[in-house]
Coordinates of C-alpha atoms in Angstrom, one line a residue:
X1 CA -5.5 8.6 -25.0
X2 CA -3.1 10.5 -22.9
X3 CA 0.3 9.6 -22.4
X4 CA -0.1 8.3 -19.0
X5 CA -3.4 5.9 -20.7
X6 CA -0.9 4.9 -23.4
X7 CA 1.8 3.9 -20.8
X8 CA -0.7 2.3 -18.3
X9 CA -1.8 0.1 -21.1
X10 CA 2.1 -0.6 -22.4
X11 CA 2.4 -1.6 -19.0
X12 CA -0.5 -3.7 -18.2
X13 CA -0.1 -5.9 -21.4
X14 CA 2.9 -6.4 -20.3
X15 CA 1.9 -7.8 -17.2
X16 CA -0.9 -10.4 -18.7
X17 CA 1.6 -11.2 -21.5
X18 CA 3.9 -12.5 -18.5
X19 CA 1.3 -14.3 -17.0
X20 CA 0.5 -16.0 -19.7
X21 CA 4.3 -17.4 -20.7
X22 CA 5.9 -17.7 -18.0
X23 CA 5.1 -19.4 -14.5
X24 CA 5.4 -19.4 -11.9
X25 CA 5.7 -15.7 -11.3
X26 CA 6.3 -13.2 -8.2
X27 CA 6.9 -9.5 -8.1
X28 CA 9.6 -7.9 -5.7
X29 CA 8.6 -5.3 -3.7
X30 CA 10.9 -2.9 -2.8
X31 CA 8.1 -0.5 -1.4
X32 CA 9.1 2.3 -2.7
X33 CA 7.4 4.8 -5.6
X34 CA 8.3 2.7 -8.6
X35 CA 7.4 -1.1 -7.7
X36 CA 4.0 0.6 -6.0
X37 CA 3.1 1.9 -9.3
X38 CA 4.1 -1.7 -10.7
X39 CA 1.9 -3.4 -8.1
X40 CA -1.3 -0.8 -8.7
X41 CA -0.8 -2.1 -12.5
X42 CA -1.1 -5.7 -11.5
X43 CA -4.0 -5.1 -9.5
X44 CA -5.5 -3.3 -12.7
X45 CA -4.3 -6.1 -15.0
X46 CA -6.1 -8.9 -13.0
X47 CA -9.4 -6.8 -11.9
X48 CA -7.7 -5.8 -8.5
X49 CA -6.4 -9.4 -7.1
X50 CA -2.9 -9.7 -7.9
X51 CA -2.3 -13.5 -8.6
X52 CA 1.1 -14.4 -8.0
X53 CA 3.0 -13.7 -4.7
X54 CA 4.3 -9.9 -3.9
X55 CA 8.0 -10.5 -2.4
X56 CA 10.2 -8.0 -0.2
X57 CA 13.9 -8.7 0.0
X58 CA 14.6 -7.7 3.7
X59 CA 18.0 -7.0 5.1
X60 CA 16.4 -5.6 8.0
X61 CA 17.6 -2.7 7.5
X62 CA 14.3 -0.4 6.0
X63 CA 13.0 2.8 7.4
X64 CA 10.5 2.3 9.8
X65 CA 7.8 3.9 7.6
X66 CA 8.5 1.1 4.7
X67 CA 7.9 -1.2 7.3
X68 CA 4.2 0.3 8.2
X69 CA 4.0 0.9 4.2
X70 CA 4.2 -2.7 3.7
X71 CA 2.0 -4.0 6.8
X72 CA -0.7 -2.0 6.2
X73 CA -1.4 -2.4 2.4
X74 CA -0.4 -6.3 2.8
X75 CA -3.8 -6.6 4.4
X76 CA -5.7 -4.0 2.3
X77 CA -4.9 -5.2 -0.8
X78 CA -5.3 -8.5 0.1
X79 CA -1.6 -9.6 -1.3
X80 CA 0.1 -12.7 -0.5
X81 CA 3.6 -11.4 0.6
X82 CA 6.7 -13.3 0.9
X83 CA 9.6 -11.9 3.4
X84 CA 13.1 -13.2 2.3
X85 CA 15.7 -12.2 4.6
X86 CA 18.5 -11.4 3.3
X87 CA 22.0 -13.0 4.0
X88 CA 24.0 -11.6 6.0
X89 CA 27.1 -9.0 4.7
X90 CA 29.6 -11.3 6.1
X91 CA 28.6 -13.4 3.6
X92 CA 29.2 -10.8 0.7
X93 CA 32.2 -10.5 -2.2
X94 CA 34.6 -8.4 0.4
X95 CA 36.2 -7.2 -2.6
X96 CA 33.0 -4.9 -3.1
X97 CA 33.1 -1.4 -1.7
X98 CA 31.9 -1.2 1.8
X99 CA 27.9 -0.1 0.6
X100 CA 28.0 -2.2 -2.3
X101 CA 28.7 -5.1 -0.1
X102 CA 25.8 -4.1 2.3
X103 CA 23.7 -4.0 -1.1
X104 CA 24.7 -7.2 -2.5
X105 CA 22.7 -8.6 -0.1
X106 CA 19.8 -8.2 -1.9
X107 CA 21.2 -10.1 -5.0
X108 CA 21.8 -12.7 -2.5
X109 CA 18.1 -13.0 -0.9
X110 CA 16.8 -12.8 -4.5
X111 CA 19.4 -16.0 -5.5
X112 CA 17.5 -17.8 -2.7
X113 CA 14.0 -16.9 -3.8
X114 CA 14.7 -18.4 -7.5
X115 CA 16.6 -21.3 -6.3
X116 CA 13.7 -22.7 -3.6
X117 CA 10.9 -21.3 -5.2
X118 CA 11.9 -22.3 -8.9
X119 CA 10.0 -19.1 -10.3
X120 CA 10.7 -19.0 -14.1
X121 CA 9.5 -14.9 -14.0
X122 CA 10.3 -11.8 -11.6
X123 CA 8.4 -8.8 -12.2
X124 CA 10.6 -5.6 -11.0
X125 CA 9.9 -1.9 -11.3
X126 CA 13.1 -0.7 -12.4
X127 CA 12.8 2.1 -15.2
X128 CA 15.8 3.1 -18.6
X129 CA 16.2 6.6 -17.0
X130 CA 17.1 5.8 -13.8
X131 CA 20.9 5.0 -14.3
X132 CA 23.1 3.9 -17.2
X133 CA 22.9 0.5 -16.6
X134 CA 19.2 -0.1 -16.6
X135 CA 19.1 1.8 -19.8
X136 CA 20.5 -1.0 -21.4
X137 CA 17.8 -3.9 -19.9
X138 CA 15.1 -5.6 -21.9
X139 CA 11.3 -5.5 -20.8
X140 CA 11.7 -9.4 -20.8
X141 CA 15.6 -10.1 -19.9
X142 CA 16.6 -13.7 -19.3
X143 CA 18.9 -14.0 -16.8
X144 CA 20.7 -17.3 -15.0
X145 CA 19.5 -19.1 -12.3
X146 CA 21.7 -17.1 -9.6
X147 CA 20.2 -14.0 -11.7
X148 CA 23.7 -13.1 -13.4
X149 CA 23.1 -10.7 -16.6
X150 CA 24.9 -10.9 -19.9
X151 CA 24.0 -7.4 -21.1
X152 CA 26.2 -7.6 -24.1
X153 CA 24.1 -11.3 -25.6
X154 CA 20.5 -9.9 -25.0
X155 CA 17.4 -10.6 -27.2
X156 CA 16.2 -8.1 -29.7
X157 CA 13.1 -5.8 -28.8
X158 CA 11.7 -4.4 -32.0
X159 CA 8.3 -2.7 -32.4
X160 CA 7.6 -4.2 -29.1
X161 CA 7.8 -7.5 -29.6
X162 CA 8.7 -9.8 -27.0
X163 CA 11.3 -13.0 -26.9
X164 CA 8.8 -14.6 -23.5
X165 CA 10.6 -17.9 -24.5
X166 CA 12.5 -18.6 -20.8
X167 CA 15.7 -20.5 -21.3
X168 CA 16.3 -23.7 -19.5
X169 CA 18.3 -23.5 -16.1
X170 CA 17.4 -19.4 -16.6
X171 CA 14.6 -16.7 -15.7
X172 CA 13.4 -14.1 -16.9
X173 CA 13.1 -10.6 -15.5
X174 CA 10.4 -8.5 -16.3
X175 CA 10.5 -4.9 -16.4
X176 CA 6.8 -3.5 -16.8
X177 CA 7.7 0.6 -16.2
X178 CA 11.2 0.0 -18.2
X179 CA 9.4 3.0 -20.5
X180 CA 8.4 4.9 -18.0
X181 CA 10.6 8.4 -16.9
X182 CA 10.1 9.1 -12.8
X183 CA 7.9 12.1 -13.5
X184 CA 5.6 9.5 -15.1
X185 CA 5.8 7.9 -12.3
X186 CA 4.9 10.8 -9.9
X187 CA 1.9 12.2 -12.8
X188 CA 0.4 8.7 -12.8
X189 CA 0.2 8.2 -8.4
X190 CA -1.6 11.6 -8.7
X191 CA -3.9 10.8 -11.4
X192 CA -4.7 7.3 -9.7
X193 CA -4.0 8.3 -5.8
X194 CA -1.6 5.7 -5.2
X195 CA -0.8 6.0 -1.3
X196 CA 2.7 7.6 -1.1
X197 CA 5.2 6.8 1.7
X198 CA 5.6 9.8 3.8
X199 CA 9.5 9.7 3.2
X200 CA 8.9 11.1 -0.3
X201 CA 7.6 14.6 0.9
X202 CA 9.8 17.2 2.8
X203 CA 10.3 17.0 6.0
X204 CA 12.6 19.9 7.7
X205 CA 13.9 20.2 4.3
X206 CA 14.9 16.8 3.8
X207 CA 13.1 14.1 1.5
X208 CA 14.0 10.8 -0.1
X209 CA 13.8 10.7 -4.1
X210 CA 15.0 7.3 -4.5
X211 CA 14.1 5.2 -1.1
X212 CA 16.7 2.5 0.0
X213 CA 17.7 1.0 2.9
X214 CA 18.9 3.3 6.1
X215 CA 22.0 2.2 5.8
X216 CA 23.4 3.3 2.2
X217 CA 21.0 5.7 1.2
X218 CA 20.8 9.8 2.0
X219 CA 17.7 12.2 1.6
X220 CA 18.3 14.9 -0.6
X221 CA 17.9 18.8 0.6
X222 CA 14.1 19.5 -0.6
X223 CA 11.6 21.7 0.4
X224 CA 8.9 19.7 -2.1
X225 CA 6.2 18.5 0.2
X226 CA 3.2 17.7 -2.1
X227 CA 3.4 16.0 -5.3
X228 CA 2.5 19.0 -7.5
X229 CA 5.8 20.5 -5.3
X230 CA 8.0 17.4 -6.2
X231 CA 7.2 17.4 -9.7
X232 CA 8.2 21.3 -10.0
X233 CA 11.1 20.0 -8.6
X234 CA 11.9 17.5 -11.2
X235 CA 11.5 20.2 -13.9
X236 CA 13.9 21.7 -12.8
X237 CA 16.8 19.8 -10.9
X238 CA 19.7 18.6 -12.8
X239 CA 20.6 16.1 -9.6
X240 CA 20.5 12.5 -10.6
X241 CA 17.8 10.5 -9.3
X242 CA 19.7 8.1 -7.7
X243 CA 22.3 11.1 -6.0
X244 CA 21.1 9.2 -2.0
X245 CA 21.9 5.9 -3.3
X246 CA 25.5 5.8 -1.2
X247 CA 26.7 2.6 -3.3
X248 CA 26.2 4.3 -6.5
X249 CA 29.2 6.4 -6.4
X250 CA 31.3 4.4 -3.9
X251 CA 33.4 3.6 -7.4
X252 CA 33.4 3.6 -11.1
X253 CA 32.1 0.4 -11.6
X254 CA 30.0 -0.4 -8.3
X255 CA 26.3 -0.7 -9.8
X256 CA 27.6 -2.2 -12.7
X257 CA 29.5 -5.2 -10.7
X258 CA 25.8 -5.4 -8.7
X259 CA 23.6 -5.8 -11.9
X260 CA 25.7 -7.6 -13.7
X261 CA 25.3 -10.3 -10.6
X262 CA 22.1 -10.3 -10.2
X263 CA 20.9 -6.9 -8.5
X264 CA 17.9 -5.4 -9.6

């Protein structure tokens, strides 16, 4: 086995070992590279129907090419897709930072998705190298009801084994590509030819690497147009994945205040 066999497999054991301790389940997704590569693995793991519902937050707010993204492989793949729209940012902490306000409403839409669906498991396609935060998550993470996170009181992950136990008045979040680096990510669409949003691939030297709403998030100077291009790329930036994600750097602690109520 290859790498990318090795972490498909991680990955789609994760998946069935979810299933199989903790429902009822959904998967948010965000539409972009990562949680596509988490929703070609459920449709892997469960012989290509996935069997709990697909969800996108939606502040309204998404490129227009997420938008056809999501409508046109909705039907394809035969998903059944819950839309939660987001509250509005009026309704946000104000003492958040302008775009980690307009953020926050995603932590919000998700806090209404567990509270009227009473799901006891969220699949998300986060990954440990994208950002300092996440490279302190669990594969299975329990979190509150509203989704707050007590990174400091986590379970123990040794030799890959799993605490699937879900607390009472809690959830868990499950991270199936937690292992996974973003080249992975980009090796494994080509290998499996994963559609790709056009957004990811140059266009008058311009290109999203990490794809967010319209609103708080920049593309990146690139002239990388295919994947093999991107991937080149990747060798050899020292940029930050995340460097479009406006909220990131509004302050020291802005991500850190999301995730630590309830952002993904």
């Amino acid at each position: 086995m290859d790498r990318l066999d090795i972490l498909e497999s991680r990955s789609v054991y994760i998946l069935r070992e979810a299933y199989a301790c903790a429902r009822p389940l959904a998967m948010l997704w965000s539409i972009g590279k990562d949680s596509n590569v988490v929703l070609w693995l459920a449709r892997k793991a469960f012989f290509g129907k996935v069997p709990f519902p697909v969800v996108q937050l939606d502040t309204g707010m998404e490129l227009d090419e997420v938008y056809a993204y999501r409508d046109q492989y909705t039907k394809e793949w035969d998903l059944d897709l819950i839309v939660i729209d987001c509250p509005p940012e009026s309704e946000m902490d104000p003492s958040l930072p302008p775009m980690t306000r307009a953020a926050a409403r995603k932590s919000a839409g998700l806090a209404n998705l567990l509270a009227d669906g009473g799901y006891k498991g969220i699949f998300v396609g986060i990954r440990r190298d994208e950002e300092a935060t996440r490279a302190k998550e669990r594969v299975f993470s329990p979190r509150a009801t509203d989704g707050a996170w007590e990174f400091r009181d986590q379970p123990a992950e040794f030799w890959d084994q799993y605490t699937t136990d879900t607390p009472e008045n809690a959830h868990l979040r499950i991270h199936p590509l937690l292992h996974w680096t973003e080249i992975d990510i980009w090796r494994y669409s080509q290998r499996e030819n994963i559609p790709i949003n056009p957004l990811y691939f140059s266009q008058g030297g311009k290109r999203y690497r990490s794809l967010g709403e319209k609103n708080i998030t920049a593309p990146i100077d690139s002239d990388a147009a295919t994947i093999d291009e991107i991937i080149e790329e990747l060798e050899m930036t020292r940029e930050p994945e995340r460097a479009g994600r406006l909220m990131d750097t509004e302050a020291e602690d802005s991500f850190e205040r999301l995730r630590t109520s309830g952002y993904m």
